[in-house]
Short mmCIF file of C-alpha atoms in Angstrom, two decimals:
data_model
loop_
_atom_site.label_atom_id
_atom_site.label_comp_id
_atom_site.label_asym_id
_atom_site.label_seq_id
_atom_site.Cartn_x
_atom_site.Cartn_y
_atom_site.Cartn_z
CA MET A 93 5.51 -3.51 -1.09
CA CYS A 94 5.56 -4.17 -3.70
CA THR A 95 4.91 -4.34 -7.59
CA VAL A 96 2.88 -2.34 -9.79
CA SER A 97 1.60 -2.96 -13.66
CA PHE A 98 -0.80 0.15 -14.89
CA ILE A 99 -2.62 -0.85 -18.71
CA TYR A 100 -4.48 2.36 -20.43
CA ARG A 101 -7.15 1.02 -22.63
CA GLY A 102 -8.39 4.52 -24.14
CA ASN A 103 -10.16 7.90 -22.64
CA LYS A 104 -10.53 8.30 -19.26
CA ASP A 105 -9.73 4.49 -18.81
CA PHE A 106 -7.14 2.48 -17.36
CA MET A 107 -6.10 -0.68 -15.11
CA LEU A 108 -4.03 -0.84 -12.24
CA ILE A 109 -3.29 -4.16 -10.20
CA SER A 110 -0.69 -3.63 -6.93
CA ASN A 111 0.88 -6.61 -5.19
CA ARG A 112 1.06 -6.13 -1.43
CA ASP A 113 4.47 -8.22 0.10
CA GLU A 114 4.22 -7.45 3.13
CA ALA A 115 4.91 -9.04 6.83
CA VAL A 116 2.50 -12.05 7.23
CA ASN A 117 1.09 -10.87 10.64
CA ARG A 118 0.43 -6.92 9.34
CA LYS A 119 -3.34 -7.01 9.58
CA THR A 120 -5.23 -5.27 6.51
CA THR A 121 -9.11 -5.35 5.83
CA PRO A 122 -10.38 -6.03 2.52
CA PRO A 123 -10.98 -2.37 0.14
CA LYS A 124 -14.55 -0.17 1.14
CA GLN A 125 -16.44 2.31 0.61
CA TYR A 126 -15.89 5.66 3.09
CA GLU A 127 -16.70 8.91 2.91
CA ASP A 128 -15.53 11.54 4.68
CA ASN A 129 -15.80 15.50 4.80
CA GLY A 130 -18.10 15.27 1.20
CA ILE A 131 -15.23 12.89 -0.33
CA SER A 132 -15.94 9.57 -0.73
CA PHE A 133 -12.91 6.58 -0.88
CA VAL A 134 -12.22 2.95 -1.75
CA TYR A 135 -9.12 0.99 -1.03
CA PRO A 136 -8.15 -1.46 1.91
CA LYS A 137 -6.72 0.12 5.20
CA ASP A 138 -3.73 -0.81 6.38
CA GLU A 139 -4.74 -1.76 10.47
CA VAL A 140 -1.09 -0.47 12.21
CA ALA A 141 -0.77 2.87 10.87
CA GLY A 142 -4.10 3.48 9.00
CA GLY A 143 -3.18 4.48 5.61
CA THR A 144 -2.93 2.42 2.64
CA TRP A 145 -1.25 1.61 0.11
CA ILE A 146 -3.36 2.26 -2.93
CA GLY A 147 -7.06 3.74 -3.31
CA ALA A 148 -9.22 5.85 -5.61
CA SER A 149 -11.41 9.40 -4.80
CA SER A 150 -14.64 11.52 -5.76
CA LYS A 151 -11.60 13.61 -7.03
CA ASN A 152 -11.24 11.46 -9.63
CA ARG A 153 -7.92 10.35 -9.26
CA LEU A 154 -6.19 7.00 -8.11
CA LEU A 155 -3.05 6.85 -5.80
CA CYS A 156 -1.35 3.20 -5.47
CA LEU A 157 2.52 3.89 -3.25
CA LEU A 158 5.50 1.66 -3.54
CA ASN A 159 7.69 1.00 -0.75
CA GLY A 160 11.09 2.44 -1.72
CA ALA A 161 12.51 5.16 -4.93
CA PHE A 162 15.89 3.86 -7.17
CA VAL A 163 17.57 1.74 -4.60
CA LYS A 164 17.47 -0.42 -1.10
CA HIS A 165 18.06 2.22 1.17
CA ASP A 166 19.05 1.95 4.82
CA ARG A 167 15.23 2.45 7.33
CA LYS A 168 15.79 4.50 10.57
CA SER A 169 14.48 3.65 13.97
CA CYS A 170 11.19 6.38 13.88
CA TYR A 171 9.83 8.29 10.33
CA LYS A 172 7.55 11.86 10.67
CA LYS A 173 5.14 9.96 9.04
CA SER A 174 3.22 6.63 7.41
CA ARG A 175 3.01 6.79 4.10
CA GLY A 176 0.41 5.52 3.26
CA VAL A 177 -1.57 8.28 5.65
CA ILE A 178 0.18 10.76 2.67
CA VAL A 179 -1.58 8.16 -0.45
CA LYS A 180 -5.38 9.56 1.58
CA GLU A 181 -3.90 12.62 1.95
CA LEU A 182 -3.19 13.62 -1.69
CA LEU A 183 -6.77 11.79 -2.49
CA GLU A 184 -8.35 14.04 -0.60
CA ILE A 185 -7.03 17.37 -1.91
CA ASP A 186 -8.23 19.72 -4.94
CA ASP A 187 -5.60 19.65 -6.77
CA VAL A 188 -2.85 16.90 -6.62
CA PHE A 189 -0.35 18.10 -8.95
CA ILE A 190 -0.22 21.58 -7.23
CA GLU A 191 -0.09 19.80 -3.75
CA ILE A 192 3.00 17.54 -4.41
CA ASN A 193 5.20 20.59 -5.94
CA LYS A 194 4.52 22.39 -2.93
CA TYR A 195 4.45 18.54 -0.33
CA ASP A 196 7.18 18.64 2.62
CA PHE A 197 8.17 15.24 2.09
CA SER A 198 10.62 15.82 4.85
CA GLY A 199 10.47 13.48 7.79
CA VAL A 200 9.37 10.57 5.39
CA GLU A 201 10.58 7.39 4.16
CA PRO A 202 11.86 6.82 1.25
CA PHE A 203 9.31 5.66 -1.44
CA THR A 204 7.20 6.22 -4.68
CA LEU A 205 3.67 6.56 -5.77
CA LEU A 206 2.25 6.64 -8.73
CA ILE A 207 -0.83 8.93 -9.08
CA VAL A 208 -3.16 8.74 -12.35
CA ASP A 209 -5.43 11.48 -12.67
CA TRP A 210 -8.74 11.82 -14.62
CA ASN A 211 -9.58 15.12 -14.24
CA SER A 212 -8.81 16.25 -17.48
CA GLU A 213 -7.10 14.68 -19.78
CA LEU A 214 -5.53 11.46 -18.07
CA LYS A 215 -1.96 11.38 -16.75
CA LEU A 216 -0.57 9.37 -15.55
CA ILE A 217 2.10 10.99 -12.76
CA GLU A 218 5.70 9.22 -11.17
CA LEU A 219 6.77 10.99 -8.12
CA ILE A 220 9.85 9.64 -6.33
CA TRP A 221 11.10 10.92 -2.86
CA ASP A 222 14.87 9.52 -1.95
CA GLY A 223 14.60 11.04 1.51
CA THR A 224 15.99 14.28 0.04
CA ASN A 225 15.34 15.23 -2.70
CA THR A 226 11.81 14.57 -5.13
CA GLN A 227 11.36 13.42 -9.25
CA ILE A 228 8.14 13.94 -10.10
CA THR A 229 7.92 12.29 -13.75
CA ASP A 230 4.56 12.80 -16.40
CA LEU A 231 5.03 9.00 -17.85
CA PRO A 232 3.78 7.97 -21.28
CA LEU A 233 0.63 6.23 -20.81
CA GLU A 234 1.86 2.47 -22.08
CA PRO A 235 2.00 -0.17 -20.77
CA LYS A 236 4.91 -0.54 -17.64
CA ILE A 237 6.02 -2.58 -13.77
CA TRP A 238 7.12 -0.99 -10.80
CA SER A 239 9.10 -3.16 -8.84
CA SER A 240 9.89 -1.88 -5.19
CA SER A 241 13.73 -1.24 -5.07
CA THR A 242 13.67 -2.32 -1.22
CA LEU A 243 13.04 -5.34 -2.28
CA TYR A 244 14.48 -6.87 -5.57
CA ASN A 245 17.84 -4.77 -6.92
CA SER A 246 17.93 -3.56 -10.69
CA GLU A 247 18.48 -7.00 -12.00
CA MET A 248 15.25 -8.32 -10.46
CA LYS A 249 13.32 -5.44 -11.72
CA GLU A 250 15.01 -6.20 -15.53
CA PHE A 251 13.64 -10.07 -15.10
CA ARG A 252 9.95 -8.83 -14.45
CA GLN A 253 9.97 -6.32 -17.12
CA ARG A 254 10.80 -9.02 -20.12
CA TRP A 255 8.61 -11.03 -17.99
CA PHE A 256 6.11 -7.74 -17.99
CA GLN A 257 6.53 -7.61 -22.19
CA GLU A 258 6.74 -11.48 -23.28
CA TYR A 259 3.18 -11.87 -21.24
CA LEU A 260 1.71 -9.13 -22.78
CA SER A 261 2.60 -9.77 -26.23
CA GLN A 262 1.93 -13.35 -25.74
CA ASN A 263 -1.39 -13.89 -23.76
CA GLY A 264 -2.64 -9.88 -23.80
CA SER A 265 -3.76 -7.55 -21.13
CA SER A 266 -7.57 -8.71 -19.75
CA SER A 267 -8.12 -8.53 -16.66
CA GLU A 268 -7.96 -11.73 -15.87
CA GLU A 269 -4.41 -12.36 -18.14
CA LEU A 270 -2.83 -9.76 -15.82
CA LEU A 271 -4.56 -10.70 -12.71
CA TYR A 272 -2.76 -14.85 -13.36
CA PHE A 273 0.25 -13.36 -14.41
CA HIS A 274 0.55 -11.50 -11.04
CA GLU A 275 -0.21 -14.19 -9.49
CA HIS A 276 1.52 -16.52 -11.22
CA TYR A 277 3.93 -15.69 -13.31
CA GLY A 278 7.79 -16.47 -12.79
CA VAL A 279 10.22 -18.79 -12.75
CA GLY A 280 9.31 -20.91 -9.98
CA ASP A 281 12.04 -18.94 -8.00
CA PRO A 282 10.03 -18.06 -4.24
CA MET A 283 12.50 -14.84 -4.48
CA LEU A 284 11.63 -13.11 -7.50
CA ASP A 285 8.78 -14.23 -8.64
CA LEU A 286 5.88 -11.95 -8.99
CA LYS A 287 3.92 -14.02 -6.00
CA ILE A 288 7.05 -14.25 -3.32
CA ASP A 289 7.18 -16.09 -0.56
CA ARG A 290 10.30 -14.47 2.29
CA GLY A 291 9.55 -16.18 5.49
CA LEU A 292 7.48 -14.09 7.40
CA LEU A 293 7.59 -11.61 4.00
CA LYS A 294 4.81 -12.42 1.17
CA THR A 295 3.03 -11.30 -1.27
CA VAL A 296 -0.20 -11.52 0.60
CA SER A 297 -2.05 -9.33 -1.27
CA ILE A 298 -3.79 -8.09 -4.63
CA THR A 299 -5.54 -5.32 -5.92
CA MET A 300 -6.77 -4.61 -8.92
CA PHE A 301 -8.32 -1.22 -9.65
CA GLU A 302 -10.27 -1.60 -13.45
CA LYS A 303 -11.44 1.56 -15.04
CA ASN A 304 -14.25 1.52 -18.08
CA GLU A 305 -15.81 4.38 -18.87
CA GLU A 306 -17.99 5.18 -15.54
CA ASP A 307 -18.05 2.46 -14.00
CA ILE A 308 -14.59 1.46 -11.65
CA GLN A 309 -14.54 -2.86 -10.81
CA VAL A 310 -12.02 -3.27 -7.63
CA VAL A 311 -11.41 -6.87 -6.90
CA TYR A 312 -9.15 -7.45 -3.92
CA LYS A 313 -7.54 -11.35 -3.84
CA ASP A 314 -6.62 -11.99 0.17
CA LEU A 315 -3.64 -14.40 -0.92
CA LEU A 316 -3.20 -15.53 2.62
CA HIS A 317 -6.64 -16.12 3.60
CA ASP A 318 -7.28 -17.87 0.59
CA SER A 319 -10.41 -15.50 -0.47
CA ILE A 320 -12.01 -12.70 -3.25
CA SER A 321 -13.78 -9.63 -2.85
CA GLU A 322 -14.95 -7.09 -5.14
CA LEU A 323 -16.76 -3.67 -5.36
CA MET A 324 -18.17 -1.94 -8.20
CA PHE A 325 -18.18 1.52 -7.47
CA ASN A 326 -19.30 3.67 -10.06
CA SER A 327 -17.42 6.58 -10.83
CA MET A 328 -20.51 9.03 -12.10
CA LEU A 329 -20.73 9.32 -8.18
CA MET A 330 -17.18 10.36 -8.04
CA SER A 331 -17.25 13.30 -10.64
CA ASP A 332 -19.11 16.32 -8.20
CA GLY A 333 -16.06 16.08 -5.75
CA LYS A 334 -13.92 18.77 -7.25
#
């Protein structure tokens, strides 16, 4: 996985959409609300490892995971901890910025983690772990698209960045338009298009989190079973989690 786009809406509002590129036989539960240790969560669950690649919590935070760091890496036979479990851990803690600067990622497969936090002002943080070092960047609140280094080389990433900017300039950034972009845009090449099909590896789902004042809309499109589920999450219920 995957392909992710971010759109800033002003104040503390934003939209983030994630395409999950995964083995077609890997089971997933659509987004649900969970309660654990007095904290509310909403996320789709990976049934294999029990974690998630995208989710929000009552700590006024959203996290989204992409596999890989800067370039494609050689996979080891086993790792200490699932990256998706780390996502859930970082959704639980009080101050994610302190935690990520001291977290020991050794033994974890390389990844890119996007952190959207709105406890004070809205912040967009990119954390990249390459297997040896961690790079943490405070990003400007501008439209941006990411593509996983495990599936897309630098040329493919550049193509997608151009498509994204062209699409925004021609069609705007409504949720309907961006969901369409994530499912249909490309050049008719299933290896490169936003919705990929590489045999047993496909874009299996599209997940959107859109925060608008107190409400967070979660839309989940299961592309394998041609189904859509939606949740409306009131952020006022999440505001006392700190």
